[in-house]
Protein backbone atom coordinates (compact mmCIF):
# COMPACT_ATOMS: atom_id res chain seq x y z
CA UNK A 1 0.00 0.00 0.00
CA UNK A 2 0.92 3.66 -0.37
CA UNK A 3 1.30 5.63 2.85
CA UNK A 4 1.51 9.42 3.17
CA UNK A 5 2.83 10.59 6.57
CA UNK A 6 2.94 14.12 7.98
CA UNK A 7 5.17 14.97 10.96
CA UNK A 8 6.05 18.56 11.75
CA UNK A 9 8.54 18.28 14.61
CA UNK A 10 11.61 16.35 15.77
CA UNK A 11 9.55 14.08 18.03
CA UNK A 12 7.18 13.35 15.15
CA UNK A 13 10.15 12.42 12.98
CA UNK A 14 11.27 9.89 15.61
CA UNK A 15 7.84 8.31 16.02
CA UNK A 16 7.17 8.44 12.29
CA UNK A 17 10.41 6.62 11.55
CA UNK A 18 9.63 3.84 14.02
CA UNK A 19 6.11 3.51 12.62
CA UNK A 20 7.47 3.28 9.06
CA UNK A 21 9.87 0.56 10.18
CA UNK A 22 6.98 -1.38 11.72
CA UNK A 23 4.77 -0.85 8.67
CA UNK A 24 7.44 -2.40 6.44
CA UNK A 25 7.22 -5.55 8.54
CA UNK A 26 3.43 -5.69 8.20
CA UNK A 27 3.40 -4.58 4.56
CA UNK A 28 6.59 -5.47 2.64
CA UNK A 29 5.27 -3.58 -0.40
CA UNK A 30 4.82 -0.36 1.58
CA UNK A 31 5.55 2.83 -0.36
CA UNK A 32 6.13 6.04 1.62
CA UNK A 33 5.90 9.73 0.88
CA UNK A 34 6.16 12.08 3.84
CA UNK A 35 6.76 15.37 5.55
CA UNK A 36 9.31 14.68 8.30
CA UNK A 37 13.01 14.55 8.96
CA UNK A 38 16.26 12.62 8.74
CA UNK A 39 15.05 9.63 10.77
CA UNK A 40 12.05 9.10 8.51
CA UNK A 41 14.25 9.58 5.47
CA UNK A 42 16.50 6.76 6.70
CA UNK A 43 13.52 4.40 6.45
CA UNK A 44 13.17 5.09 2.72
CA UNK A 45 10.54 6.74 0.58
CA UNK A 46 10.33 10.35 -0.58
CA UNK A 47 10.53 13.35 1.73
CA UNK A 48 8.52 16.34 0.50
CA UNK A 49 9.55 18.92 3.13
CA UNK A 50 11.80 18.72 6.20
CA UNK A 51 10.18 19.62 9.51
CA UNK A 52 12.80 22.36 9.99
CA UNK A 53 10.76 24.41 7.51
CA UNK A 54 7.52 23.85 9.41
CA UNK A 55 8.37 24.49 13.06
CA UNK A 56 6.78 27.70 14.31
CA UNK A 57 6.20 27.94 18.08
CA UNK A 58 3.79 30.12 20.01
CA UNK A 59 0.71 32.09 19.04
CA UNK A 60 2.54 35.21 17.91
CA UNK A 61 5.05 33.27 15.81
CA UNK A 62 2.28 31.37 14.00
CA UNK A 63 0.53 34.63 13.10
CA UNK A 64 3.76 36.14 11.77
CA UNK A 65 4.36 33.10 9.56
CA UNK A 66 0.76 32.57 8.46
CA UNK A 67 1.55 33.14 4.77
CA UNK A 68 4.16 30.38 4.76
CA UNK A 69 1.84 28.01 6.62
CA UNK A 70 -1.00 28.56 4.12
CA UNK A 71 1.36 27.94 1.20
CA UNK A 72 2.50 24.68 2.80
CA UNK A 73 -1.11 23.55 3.28
CA UNK A 74 -1.84 24.16 -0.40
CA UNK A 75 1.35 22.34 -1.41
CA UNK A 76 0.48 19.37 0.81
CA UNK A 77 -3.00 18.97 -0.67
CA UNK A 78 -1.62 19.08 -4.20
CA UNK A 79 1.11 16.58 -3.36
CA UNK A 80 -1.31 14.13 -1.76
CA UNK A 81 -3.63 14.35 -4.75
CA UNK A 82 -0.73 13.48 -7.03
CA UNK A 83 0.49 10.57 -4.89
CA UNK A 84 -2.97 9.03 -4.35
CA UNK A 85 -2.18 7.25 -1.05
CA UNK A 86 -4.16 4.36 0.41
CA UNK A 87 -3.61 5.78 3.90
CA UNK A 88 -2.73 9.19 5.28
CA UNK A 89 -1.07 9.07 8.69
CA UNK A 90 -1.04 12.26 10.72
CA UNK A 91 1.51 12.48 13.55
CA UNK A 92 0.55 15.11 16.15
CA UNK A 93 1.15 18.65 14.65
CA UNK A 94 -2.59 19.47 14.86
CA UNK A 95 -2.83 23.01 13.48
CA UNK A 96 -1.60 21.75 10.12
CA UNK A 97 -2.72 18.13 10.17
CA UNK A 98 -6.36 18.69 11.08
CA UNK A 99 -6.76 21.00 8.10
CA UNK A 100 -5.33 18.35 5.81
CA UNK A 101 -7.46 15.64 7.46
CA UNK A 102 -10.64 17.58 6.76
CA UNK A 103 -9.67 18.00 3.11
CA UNK A 104 -8.61 14.35 2.80
CA UNK A 105 -11.91 13.10 4.20
CA UNK A 106 -13.81 15.14 1.62
CA UNK A 107 -11.74 13.37 -1.03
CA UNK A 108 -12.48 9.91 0.43
CA UNK A 109 -8.91 9.20 1.53
CA UNK A 110 -8.52 6.88 4.53
CA UNK A 111 -7.28 8.95 7.49
CA UNK A 112 -5.31 7.72 10.53
CA UNK A 113 -4.10 9.93 13.37
CA UNK A 114 -1.11 8.61 15.34
CA UNK A 115 -0.39 10.54 18.55
CA UNK A 116 -3.47 12.56 19.35
CA UNK A 117 -3.49 16.34 19.35
CA UNK A 118 -3.54 17.51 22.96
CA UNK A 119 -7.12 18.73 22.82
CA UNK A 120 -7.49 17.69 26.46
CA UNK A 121 -5.23 20.65 27.23
CA UNK A 122 -6.81 23.29 25.02
CA UNK A 123 -9.00 23.66 21.94
CA UNK A 124 -11.26 20.84 23.08
CA UNK A 125 -13.69 22.05 20.44
CA UNK A 126 -11.46 20.35 17.88
CA UNK A 127 -13.15 17.08 18.81
CA UNK A 128 -15.96 17.87 16.36
CA UNK A 129 -13.51 18.14 13.47
CA UNK A 130 -11.66 15.01 14.58
CA UNK A 131 -14.87 12.99 14.63
CA UNK A 132 -15.69 14.17 11.12
CA UNK A 133 -12.24 13.86 9.55
CA UNK A 134 -10.38 11.03 11.30
CA UNK A 135 -11.21 7.39 10.60
CA UNK A 136 -8.91 5.91 13.27
CA UNK A 137 -7.17 7.57 16.21
CA UNK A 138 -4.20 6.01 18.04
CA UNK A 139 -3.48 7.51 21.48
CA UNK A 140 -0.29 7.10 23.50
CA UNK A 141 -1.18 8.50 26.92
CA UNK A 142 -3.29 6.41 29.30
CA UNK A 143 -5.78 9.14 30.21
CA UNK A 144 -6.53 9.96 26.56
CA UNK A 145 -8.64 6.84 26.00
CA UNK A 146 -11.13 7.84 28.69
CA UNK A 147 -11.08 11.43 27.45
CA UNK A 148 -12.14 10.43 23.94
CA UNK A 149 -14.40 7.47 24.69
CA UNK A 150 -16.12 8.44 27.94
CA UNK A 151 -16.28 12.19 27.51
CA UNK A 152 -16.71 12.46 23.76
CA UNK A 153 -18.05 9.05 22.65
CA UNK A 154 -15.29 8.62 20.06
CA UNK A 155 -13.60 5.18 19.96
CA UNK A 156 -9.80 5.25 19.93
CA UNK A 157 -6.91 2.77 20.21
CA UNK A 158 -4.55 3.06 23.19
CA UNK A 159 -1.28 1.64 21.84
CA UNK A 160 1.18 2.64 24.57
CA UNK A 161 3.94 5.22 24.27
CA UNK A 162 6.42 4.85 21.39
CA UNK A 163 9.23 6.38 23.44
CA UNK A 164 9.48 3.17 25.43
CA UNK A 165 10.38 1.31 22.23
CA UNK A 166 12.66 4.06 20.98
CA UNK A 167 14.67 3.98 24.19
CA UNK A 168 14.64 0.20 24.72
CA UNK A 169 15.69 -0.55 21.12
CA UNK A 170 18.58 1.90 20.91
CA UNK A 171 22.09 0.55 20.50
CA UNK A 172 23.90 0.51 23.89
CA UNK A 173 27.00 2.64 24.28
CA UNK A 174 30.22 2.32 26.26
CA UNK A 175 30.18 5.34 28.63
CA UNK A 176 33.96 5.67 28.68
CA UNK A 177 34.21 5.59 24.90
CA UNK A 178 31.33 8.06 24.53
CA UNK A 179 32.92 10.53 26.94
CA UNK A 180 36.28 10.27 25.23
CA UNK A 181 34.76 10.80 21.78
CA UNK A 182 33.05 14.00 22.93
CA UNK A 183 35.81 15.42 25.08
CA UNK A 184 34.03 14.82 28.37
CA UNK A 185 35.86 14.19 31.65
CA UNK A 186 34.97 12.06 34.66
CA UNK A 187 32.89 14.67 36.47
CA UNK A 188 29.15 13.86 36.80
CA UNK A 189 27.22 15.24 33.82
CA UNK A 190 24.32 17.67 33.96
CA UNK A 191 22.64 17.61 30.56
CA UNK A 192 21.08 20.76 29.14
CA UNK A 193 18.15 20.11 26.80
CA UNK A 194 17.07 23.56 25.58
CA UNK A 195 14.65 22.43 22.86
CA UNK A 196 14.85 22.07 19.10
CA UNK A 197 13.81 25.45 17.64
CA UNK A 198 16.08 28.48 17.48
CA UNK A 199 13.37 30.63 19.04
CA UNK A 200 13.34 28.57 22.23
CA UNK A 201 16.98 27.46 22.36
CA UNK A 202 18.29 31.01 22.78
CA UNK A 203 15.81 31.84 25.54
CA UNK A 204 16.30 28.61 27.44
CA UNK A 205 20.09 28.35 27.22
CA UNK A 206 20.69 31.89 28.40
CA UNK A 207 19.15 30.98 31.78
CA UNK A 208 20.38 27.38 31.98
CA UNK A 209 23.97 28.42 31.42
CA UNK A 210 23.76 31.10 34.10
CA UNK A 211 23.95 28.42 36.83
CA UNK A 212 26.96 26.49 35.53
CA UNK A 213 29.47 28.55 37.56
CA UNK A 214 27.72 27.53 40.78
CA UNK A 215 28.39 23.81 40.29
CA UNK A 216 32.14 23.44 39.57
CA UNK A 217 32.13 19.76 40.58
CA UNK A 218 29.87 18.94 37.61
CA UNK A 219 30.28 19.27 33.86
CA UNK A 220 27.41 20.78 31.87
CA UNK A 221 26.79 19.42 28.39
CA UNK A 222 24.44 20.94 25.81
CA UNK A 223 22.38 18.41 23.86
CA UNK A 224 22.37 19.70 20.29
CA UNK A 225 19.10 19.24 18.41
CA UNK A 226 19.18 17.46 15.04
CA UNK A 227 17.42 20.46 13.51
CA UNK A 228 20.34 22.82 14.28
CA UNK A 229 24.02 22.93 13.35
CA UNK A 230 26.94 23.19 15.76
CA UNK A 231 27.67 26.66 14.35
CA UNK A 232 24.47 27.94 15.93
CA UNK A 233 25.53 26.69 19.39
CA UNK A 234 29.14 27.88 19.10
CA UNK A 235 28.62 31.23 20.84
CA UNK A 236 26.94 29.55 23.83
CA UNK A 237 29.73 26.97 24.12
CA UNK A 238 32.56 29.50 23.86
CA UNK A 239 31.13 32.08 26.27
CA UNK A 240 30.28 29.56 28.98
CA UNK A 241 33.05 26.97 28.62
CA UNK A 242 30.59 24.09 28.40
CA UNK A 243 30.68 20.93 26.32
CA UNK A 244 28.43 20.07 23.40
CA UNK A 245 27.11 16.80 21.98
CA UNK A 246 25.26 16.97 18.67
CA UNK A 247 22.29 14.76 17.83
CA UNK A 248 23.07 12.19 20.56
CA UNK A 249 20.53 13.13 23.21
CA UNK A 250 19.69 9.56 24.23
CA UNK A 251 23.36 8.64 24.55
CA UNK A 252 23.99 11.78 26.58
CA UNK A 253 21.04 11.10 28.91
CA UNK A 254 22.23 7.54 29.44
CA UNK A 255 25.44 8.85 31.05
CA UNK A 256 23.96 11.90 32.81
CA UNK A 257 23.46 12.52 36.52
CA UNK A 258 20.78 15.21 36.18
CA UNK A 259 19.20 17.40 33.51
CA UNK A 260 17.64 20.79 32.89
CA UNK A 261 14.93 20.22 30.29
CA UNK A 262 12.71 22.45 28.20
CA UNK A 263 9.08 21.40 28.50
CA UNK A 264 8.00 18.98 25.77
CA UNK A 265 8.63 15.38 24.78
CA UNK A 266 12.15 15.64 26.24
CA UNK A 267 10.75 15.71 29.79
CA UNK A 268 9.26 12.26 29.28
CA UNK A 269 12.39 10.96 27.56
CA UNK A 270 14.50 12.16 30.48
CA UNK A 271 12.18 10.44 32.95
CA UNK A 272 12.31 7.15 31.04
CA UNK A 273 16.11 7.28 31.32
CA UNK A 274 15.54 7.71 35.09
CA UNK A 275 17.37 11.05 35.16
CA UNK A 276 16.33 13.63 37.81
CA UNK A 277 15.28 16.83 36.06
CA UNK A 278 14.02 20.36 36.37
CA UNK A 279 11.43 21.24 33.73
CA UNK A 280 11.81 24.71 32.23
CA UNK A 281 9.69 26.87 29.97
CA UNK A 282 9.71 30.47 28.79
CA UNK A 283 7.83 31.75 25.77
CA UNK A 284 7.26 35.20 24.35
CA UNK A 285 5.20 37.39 26.64
CA UNK A 286 2.29 37.56 24.17
CA UNK A 287 2.24 33.79 23.62
CA UNK A 288 2.46 33.10 27.35
CA UNK A 289 -0.35 35.48 28.28
CA UNK A 290 -2.63 33.90 25.66
CA UNK A 291 -1.69 30.36 26.68
CA UNK A 292 -2.31 31.12 30.35
CA UNK A 293 -5.90 32.01 29.52
CA UNK A 294 -6.76 29.10 27.25
CA UNK A 295 -4.78 26.10 28.54
CA UNK A 296 -6.60 24.40 31.39
CA UNK A 297 -3.99 22.10 32.90
CA UNK A 298 -2.44 21.89 36.36
CA UNK A 299 0.96 20.97 34.85
CA UNK A 300 2.91 21.44 31.64
CA UNK A 301 5.24 18.44 31.79
CA UNK A 302 4.08 15.03 30.59
CA UNK A 303 5.62 13.42 33.67
CA UNK A 304 3.35 15.33 36.03
CA UNK A 305 0.32 15.11 33.75
CA UNK A 306 0.50 11.32 33.48
CA UNK A 307 1.09 10.80 37.20
CA UNK A 308 -1.43 13.56 38.05
CA UNK A 309 0.82 15.13 40.68
CA UNK A 310 3.93 17.29 40.85
CA UNK A 311 6.79 14.83 40.62
CA UNK A 312 9.23 17.08 38.76
CA UNK A 313 9.50 20.81 39.43
CA UNK A 314 8.25 23.10 36.67
CA UNK A 315 9.80 26.55 36.34
CA UNK A 316 7.57 28.56 34.03
CA UNK A 317 8.05 32.07 32.58
CA UNK A 318 9.17 34.45 35.39
CA UNK A 319 9.86 31.50 37.72
CA UNK A 320 12.41 30.32 35.17
CA UNK A 321 15.37 32.37 36.36
CA UNK A 322 18.90 31.61 37.52
CA UNK A 323 18.09 31.87 41.24
CA UNK A 324 15.18 29.41 41.14
CA UNK A 325 16.98 27.09 38.75
CA UNK A 326 19.97 26.88 41.08
CA UNK A 327 17.69 26.09 44.04
CA UNK A 328 15.90 23.29 42.20
CA UNK A 329 19.08 21.83 40.75
CA UNK A 330 20.55 21.56 44.25
CA UNK A 331 17.45 19.59 45.30
CA UNK A 332 17.67 16.99 42.52
CA UNK A 333 21.35 16.44 43.25
CA UNK A 334 20.45 15.36 46.80
CA UNK A 335 20.56 11.55 47.12
CA UNK A 336 17.33 11.27 49.12
CA UNK A 337 15.39 13.40 46.63
CA UNK A 338 16.82 11.33 43.80
CA UNK A 339 15.76 8.03 45.37
CA UNK A 340 12.20 9.28 45.74
CA UNK A 341 12.15 10.49 42.15
CA UNK A 342 13.39 7.15 40.81
CA UNK A 343 10.41 5.38 42.41
CA UNK A 344 8.01 7.84 40.75
CA UNK A 345 9.69 7.27 37.40
CA UNK A 346 9.13 3.50 37.67
CA UNK A 347 5.41 4.10 38.30
CA UNK A 348 5.34 6.39 35.28
CA UNK A 349 6.74 3.72 32.99
CA UNK A 350 4.13 1.21 34.16
CA UNK A 351 1.33 3.63 33.32
CA UNK A 352 2.62 4.07 29.78
CA UNK A 353 1.67 0.53 28.78
CA UNK A 354 4.93 -1.22 27.95
CA UNK A 355 6.61 -1.86 24.63
CA UNK A 356 5.08 -2.29 21.19
CA UNK A 357 3.37 1.02 20.32
CA UNK A 358 4.77 1.20 16.78
CA UNK A 359 4.04 -2.46 16.08
CA UNK A 360 0.48 -2.28 17.42
CA UNK A 361 -0.25 0.86 15.42
CA UNK A 362 1.26 -0.56 12.23
CA UNK A 363 -0.84 -3.73 12.57
CA UNK A 364 -4.03 -1.69 12.93
CA UNK A 365 -3.25 0.74 10.10
CA UNK A 366 -2.19 -1.89 7.59
CA UNK A 367 -5.32 -3.99 8.19
CA UNK A 368 -7.98 -1.30 8.17
PDB file of N, CA and C in Angstrom, residues 122-171:
ATOM      1  N   UNK A 122      -6.162  22.087  25.519  1.00  0.00           N
ATOM      2  CA  UNK A 122      -6.811  23.292  25.016  1.00  0.00           C
ATOM      3  C   UNK A 122      -7.386  22.988  23.629  1.00  0.00           C
ATOM      4  N   UNK A 123      -8.284  23.860  23.199  1.00  0.00           N
ATOM      5  CA  UNK A 123      -9.002  23.663  21.940  1.00  0.00           C
ATOM      6  C   UNK A 123      -9.761  22.341  21.921  1.00  0.00           C
ATOM      7  N   UNK A 124     -10.474  22.074  23.013  1.00  0.00           N
ATOM      8  CA  UNK A 124     -11.261  20.844  23.085  1.00  0.00           C
ATOM      9  C   UNK A 124     -12.334  20.807  22.002  1.00  0.00           C
ATOM     10  N   UNK A 125     -12.705  21.981  21.515  1.00  0.00           N
ATOM     11  CA  UNK A 125     -13.694  22.054  20.441  1.00  0.00           C
ATOM     12  C   UNK A 125     -13.251  21.369  19.158  1.00  0.00           C
ATOM     13  N   UNK A 126     -11.956  21.058  19.063  1.00  0.00           N
ATOM     14  CA  UNK A 126     -11.461  20.353  17.881  1.00  0.00           C
ATOM     15  C   UNK A 126     -12.010  18.930  17.772  1.00  0.00           C
ATOM     16  N   UNK A 127     -12.615  18.434  18.838  1.00  0.00           N
ATOM     17  CA  UNK A 127     -13.148  17.076  18.814  1.00  0.00           C
ATOM     18  C   UNK A 127     -14.182  16.919  17.700  1.00  0.00           C
ATOM     19  N   UNK A 128     -14.949  17.953  17.425  1.00  0.00           N
ATOM     20  CA  UNK A 128     -15.961  17.869  16.364  1.00  0.00           C
ATOM     21  C   UNK A 128     -15.301  17.597  15.019  1.00  0.00           C
ATOM     22  N   UNK A 129     -14.233  18.342  14.728  1.00  0.00           N
ATOM     23  CA  UNK A 129     -13.514  18.140  13.471  1.00  0.00           C
ATOM     24  C   UNK A 129     -12.835  16.785  13.404  1.00  0.00           C
ATOM     25  N   UNK A 130     -12.313  16.327  14.538  1.00  0.00           N
ATOM     26  CA  UNK A 130     -11.662  15.014  14.580  1.00  0.00           C
ATOM     27  C   UNK A 130     -12.668  13.914  14.269  1.00  0.00           C
ATOM     28  N   UNK A 131     -13.835  14.001  14.885  1.00  0.00           N
ATOM     29  CA  UNK A 131     -14.869  12.991  14.633  1.00  0.00           C
ATOM     30  C   UNK A 131     -15.258  12.944  13.152  1.00  0.00           C
ATOM     31  N   UNK A 132     -15.284  14.095  12.518  1.00  0.00           N
ATOM     32  CA  UNK A 132     -15.692  14.169  11.119  1.00  0.00           C
ATOM     33  C   UNK A 132     -14.584  13.740  10.159  1.00  0.00           C
ATOM     34  N   UNK A 133     -13.328  14.018  10.524  1.00  0.00           N
ATOM     35  CA  UNK A 133     -12.236  13.864   9.549  1.00  0.00           C
ATOM     36  C   UNK A 133     -11.316  12.673   9.784  1.00  0.00           C
ATOM     37  N   UNK A 134     -11.338  12.080  10.973  1.00  0.00           N
ATOM     38  CA  UNK A 134     -10.381  11.027  11.300  1.00  0.00           C
ATOM     39  C   UNK A 134     -11.079   9.674  11.385  1.00  0.00           C
ATOM     40  N   UNK A 135     -10.626   8.727  10.567  1.00  0.00           N
ATOM     41  CA  UNK A 135     -11.213   7.387  10.595  1.00  0.00           C
ATOM     42  C   UNK A 135     -10.758   6.603  11.819  1.00  0.00           C
ATOM     43  N   UNK A 136      -9.453   6.671  12.130  1.00  0.00           N
ATOM     44  CA  UNK A 136      -8.914   5.912  13.268  1.00  0.00           C
ATOM     45  C   UNK A 136      -7.916   6.781  14.028  1.00  0.00           C
ATOM     46  N   UNK A 137      -8.071   6.799  15.354  1.00  0.00           N
ATOM     47  CA  UNK A 137      -7.172   7.569  16.212  1.00  0.00           C
ATOM     48  C   UNK A 137      -6.393   6.612  17.117  1.00  0.00           C
ATOM     49  N   UNK A 138      -5.074   6.832  17.211  1.00  0.00           N
ATOM     50  CA  UNK A 138      -4.197   6.008  18.041  1.00  0.00           C
ATOM     51  C   UNK A 138      -3.592   6.895  19.120  1.00  0.00           C
ATOM     52  N   UNK A 139      -3.946   6.648  20.386  1.00  0.00           N
ATOM     53  CA  UNK A 139      -3.485   7.510  21.475  1.00  0.00           C
ATOM     54  C   UNK A 139      -2.376   6.828  22.261  1.00  0.00           C
ATOM     55  N   UNK A 140      -1.500   7.636  22.852  1.00  0.00           N
ATOM     56  CA  UNK A 140      -0.292   7.096  23.496  1.00  0.00           C
ATOM     57  C   UNK A 140      -0.200   7.419  24.977  1.00  0.00           C
ATOM     58  N   UNK A 141      -1.164   8.178  25.494  1.00  0.00           N
ATOM     59  CA  UNK A 141      -1.184   8.503  26.918  1.00  0.00           C
ATOM     60  C   UNK A 141      -2.389   7.827  27.554  1.00  0.00           C
ATOM     61  N   UNK A 142      -2.229   7.237  28.727  1.00  0.00           N
ATOM     62  CA  UNK A 142      -3.291   6.406  29.301  1.00  0.00           C
ATOM     63  C   UNK A 142      -4.602   7.132  29.540  1.00  0.00           C
ATOM     64  N   UNK A 143      -4.542   8.424  29.909  1.00  0.00           N
ATOM     65  CA  UNK A 143      -5.783   9.135  30.210  1.00  0.00           C
ATOM     66  C   UNK A 143      -6.534   9.579  28.948  1.00  0.00           C
ATOM     67  N   UNK A 144      -5.884   9.504  27.792  1.00  0.00           N
ATOM     68  CA  UNK A 144      -6.529   9.960  26.558  1.00  0.00           C
ATOM     69  C   UNK A 144      -7.683   9.049  26.121  1.00  0.00           C
ATOM     70  N   UNK A 145      -7.572   7.766  26.404  1.00  0.00           N
ATOM     71  CA  UNK A 145      -8.637   6.837  25.997  1.00  0.00           C
ATOM     72  C   UNK A 145      -9.961   7.192  26.676  1.00  0.00           C
ATOM     73  N   UNK A 146      -9.916   7.437  27.974  1.00  0.00           N
ATOM     74  CA  UNK A 146     -11.130   7.844  28.686  1.00  0.00           C
ATOM     75  C   UNK A 146     -11.632   9.193  28.200  1.00  0.00           C
ATOM     76  N   UNK A 147     -10.698  10.104  27.928  1.00  0.00           N
ATOM     77  CA  UNK A 147     -11.084  11.433  27.447  1.00  0.00           C
ATOM     78  C   UNK A 147     -11.909  11.325  26.173  1.00  0.00           C
ATOM     79  N   UNK A 148     -11.437  10.548  25.218  1.00  0.00           N
ATOM     80  CA  UNK A 148     -12.143  10.426  23.935  1.00  0.00           C
ATOM     81  C   UNK A 148     -13.410   9.577  24.051  1.00  0.00           C
ATOM     82  N   UNK A 149     -13.293   8.429  24.713  1.00  0.00           N
ATOM     83  CA  UNK A 149     -14.400   7.471  24.688  1.00  0.00           C
ATOM     84  C   UNK A 149     -15.497   7.805  25.701  1.00  0.00           C
ATOM     85  N   UNK A 150     -15.109   8.175  26.915  1.00  0.00           N
ATOM     86  CA  UNK A 150     -16.119   8.442  27.937  1.00  0.00           C
ATOM     87  C   UNK A 150     -16.684   9.851  27.849  1.00  0.00           C
ATOM     88  N   UNK A 151     -15.815  10.805  27.553  1.00  0.00           N
ATOM     89  CA  UNK A 151     -16.275  12.193  27.511  1.00  0.00           C
ATOM     90  C   UNK A 151     -16.864  12.571  26.166  1.00  0.00           C
ATOM     91  N   UNK A 152     -16.298  12.009  25.086  1.00  0.00           N
ATOM     92  CA  UNK A 152     -16.714  12.458  23.756  1.00  0.00           C
ATOM     93  C   UNK A 152     -17.270  11.346  22.864  1.00  0.00           C
ATOM     94  N   UNK A 153     -17.427  10.151  23.392  1.00  0.00           N
ATOM     95  CA  UNK A 153     -18.045   9.053  22.646  1.00  0.00           C
ATOM     96  C   UNK A 153     -17.378   8.828  21.282  1.00  0.00           C
ATOM     97  N   UNK A 154     -16.060   8.842  21.292  1.00  0.00           N
ATOM     98  CA  UNK A 154     -15.286   8.624  20.058  1.00  0.00           C
ATOM     99  C   UNK A 154     -14.294   7.497  20.313  1.00  0.00           C
ATOM    100  N   UNK A 155     -14.494   6.328  19.714  1.00  0.00           N
ATOM    101  CA  UNK A 155     -13.602   5.182  19.963  1.00  0.00           C
ATOM    102  C   UNK A 155     -12.182   5.454  19.476  1.00  0.00           C
ATOM    103  N   UNK A 156     -11.204   5.093  20.300  1.00  0.00           N
ATOM    104  CA  UNK A 156      -9.796   5.254  19.929  1.00  0.00           C
ATOM    105  C   UNK A 156      -9.028   4.007  20.349  1.00  0.00           C
ATOM    106  N   UNK A 157      -7.796   3.886  19.854  1.00  0.00           N
ATOM    107  CA  UNK A 157      -6.913   2.773  20.208  1.00  0.00           C
ATOM    108  C   UNK A 157      -5.809   3.294  21.123  1.00  0.00           C
ATOM    109  N   UNK A 158      -5.697   2.747  22.346  1.00  0.00           N
ATOM    110  CA  UNK A 158      -4.550   3.060  23.192  1.00  0.00           C
ATOM    111  C   UNK A 158      -3.453   2.045  22.865  1.00  0.00           C
ATOM    112  N   UNK A 159      -2.336   2.537  22.321  1.00  0.00           N
ATOM    113  CA  UNK A 159      -1.279   1.640  21.837  1.00  0.00           C
ATOM    114  C   UNK A 159      -0.020   1.668  22.701  1.00  0.00           C
ATOM    115  N   UNK A 160      -0.032   2.486  23.771  1.00  0.00           N
ATOM    116  CA  UNK A 160       1.176   2.636  24.570  1.00  0.00           C
ATOM    117  C   UNK A 160       2.045   3.749  24.001  1.00  0.00           C
ATOM    118  N   UNK A 161       3.106   4.087  24.712  1.00  0.00           N
ATOM    119  CA  UNK A 161       3.940   5.221  24.273  1.00  0.00           C
ATOM    120  C   UNK A 161       5.143   4.749  23.461  1.00  0.00           C
ATOM    121  N   UNK A 162       5.320   5.289  22.253  1.00  0.00           N
ATOM    122  CA  UNK A 162       6.425   4.846  21.392  1.00  0.00           C
ATOM    123  C   UNK A 162       7.815   5.160  21.929  1.00  0.00           C
ATOM    124  N   UNK A 163       7.915   6.088  22.867  1.00  0.00           N
ATOM    125  CA  UNK A 163       9.233   6.385  23.436  1.00  0.00           C
ATOM    126  C   UNK A 163       9.828   5.192  24.164  1.00  0.00           C
ATOM    127  N   UNK A 164       8.974   4.357  24.726  1.00  0.00           N
ATOM    128  CA  UNK A 164       9.478   3.173  25.429  1.00  0.00           C
ATOM    129  C   UNK A 164      10.240   2.278  24.458  1.00  0.00           C
ATOM    130  N   UNK A 165       9.683   2.089  23.255  1.00  0.00           N
ATOM    131  CA  UNK A 165      10.376   1.307  22.228  1.00  0.00           C
ATOM    132  C   UNK A 165      11.643   2.005  21.754  1.00  0.00           C
ATOM    133  N   UNK A 166      11.523   3.306  21.510  1.00  0.00           N
ATOM    134  CA  UNK A 166      12.661   4.056  20.977  1.00  0.00           C
ATOM    135  C   UNK A 166      13.861   3.979  21.915  1.00  0.00           C
ATOM    136  N   UNK A 167      13.588   4.030  23.209  1.00  0.00           N
ATOM    137  CA  UNK A 167      14.670   3.982  24.195  1.00  0.00           C
ATOM    138  C   UNK A 167      15.178   2.550  24.396  1.00  0.00           C
ATOM    139  N   UNK A 168      14.247   1.599  24.484  1.00  0.00           N
ATOM    140  CA  UNK A 168      14.642   0.200  24.715  1.00  0.00           C
ATOM    141  C   UNK A 168      15.415  -0.384  23.536  1.00  0.00           C
ATOM    142  N   UNK A 169      15.095   0.051  22.316  1.00  0.00           N
ATOM    143  CA  UNK A 169      15.690  -0.546  21.117  1.00  0.00           C
ATOM    144  C   UNK A 169      16.969   0.146  20.653  1.00  0.00           C
ATOM    145  N   UNK A 170      17.376   1.184  21.337  1.00  0.00           N
ATOM    146  CA  UNK A 170      18.581   1.903  20.906  1.00  0.00           C
ATOM    147  C   UNK A 170      19.820   1.041  21.139  1.00  0.00           C
ATOM    148  N   UNK A 171      20.839   1.280  20.340  1.00  0.00           N
ATOM    149  CA  UNK A 171      22.090   0.549  20.503  1.00  0.00           C
ATOM    150  C   UNK A 171      22.789   1.013  21.779  1.00  0.00           C
TER     151      UNK A 171
END
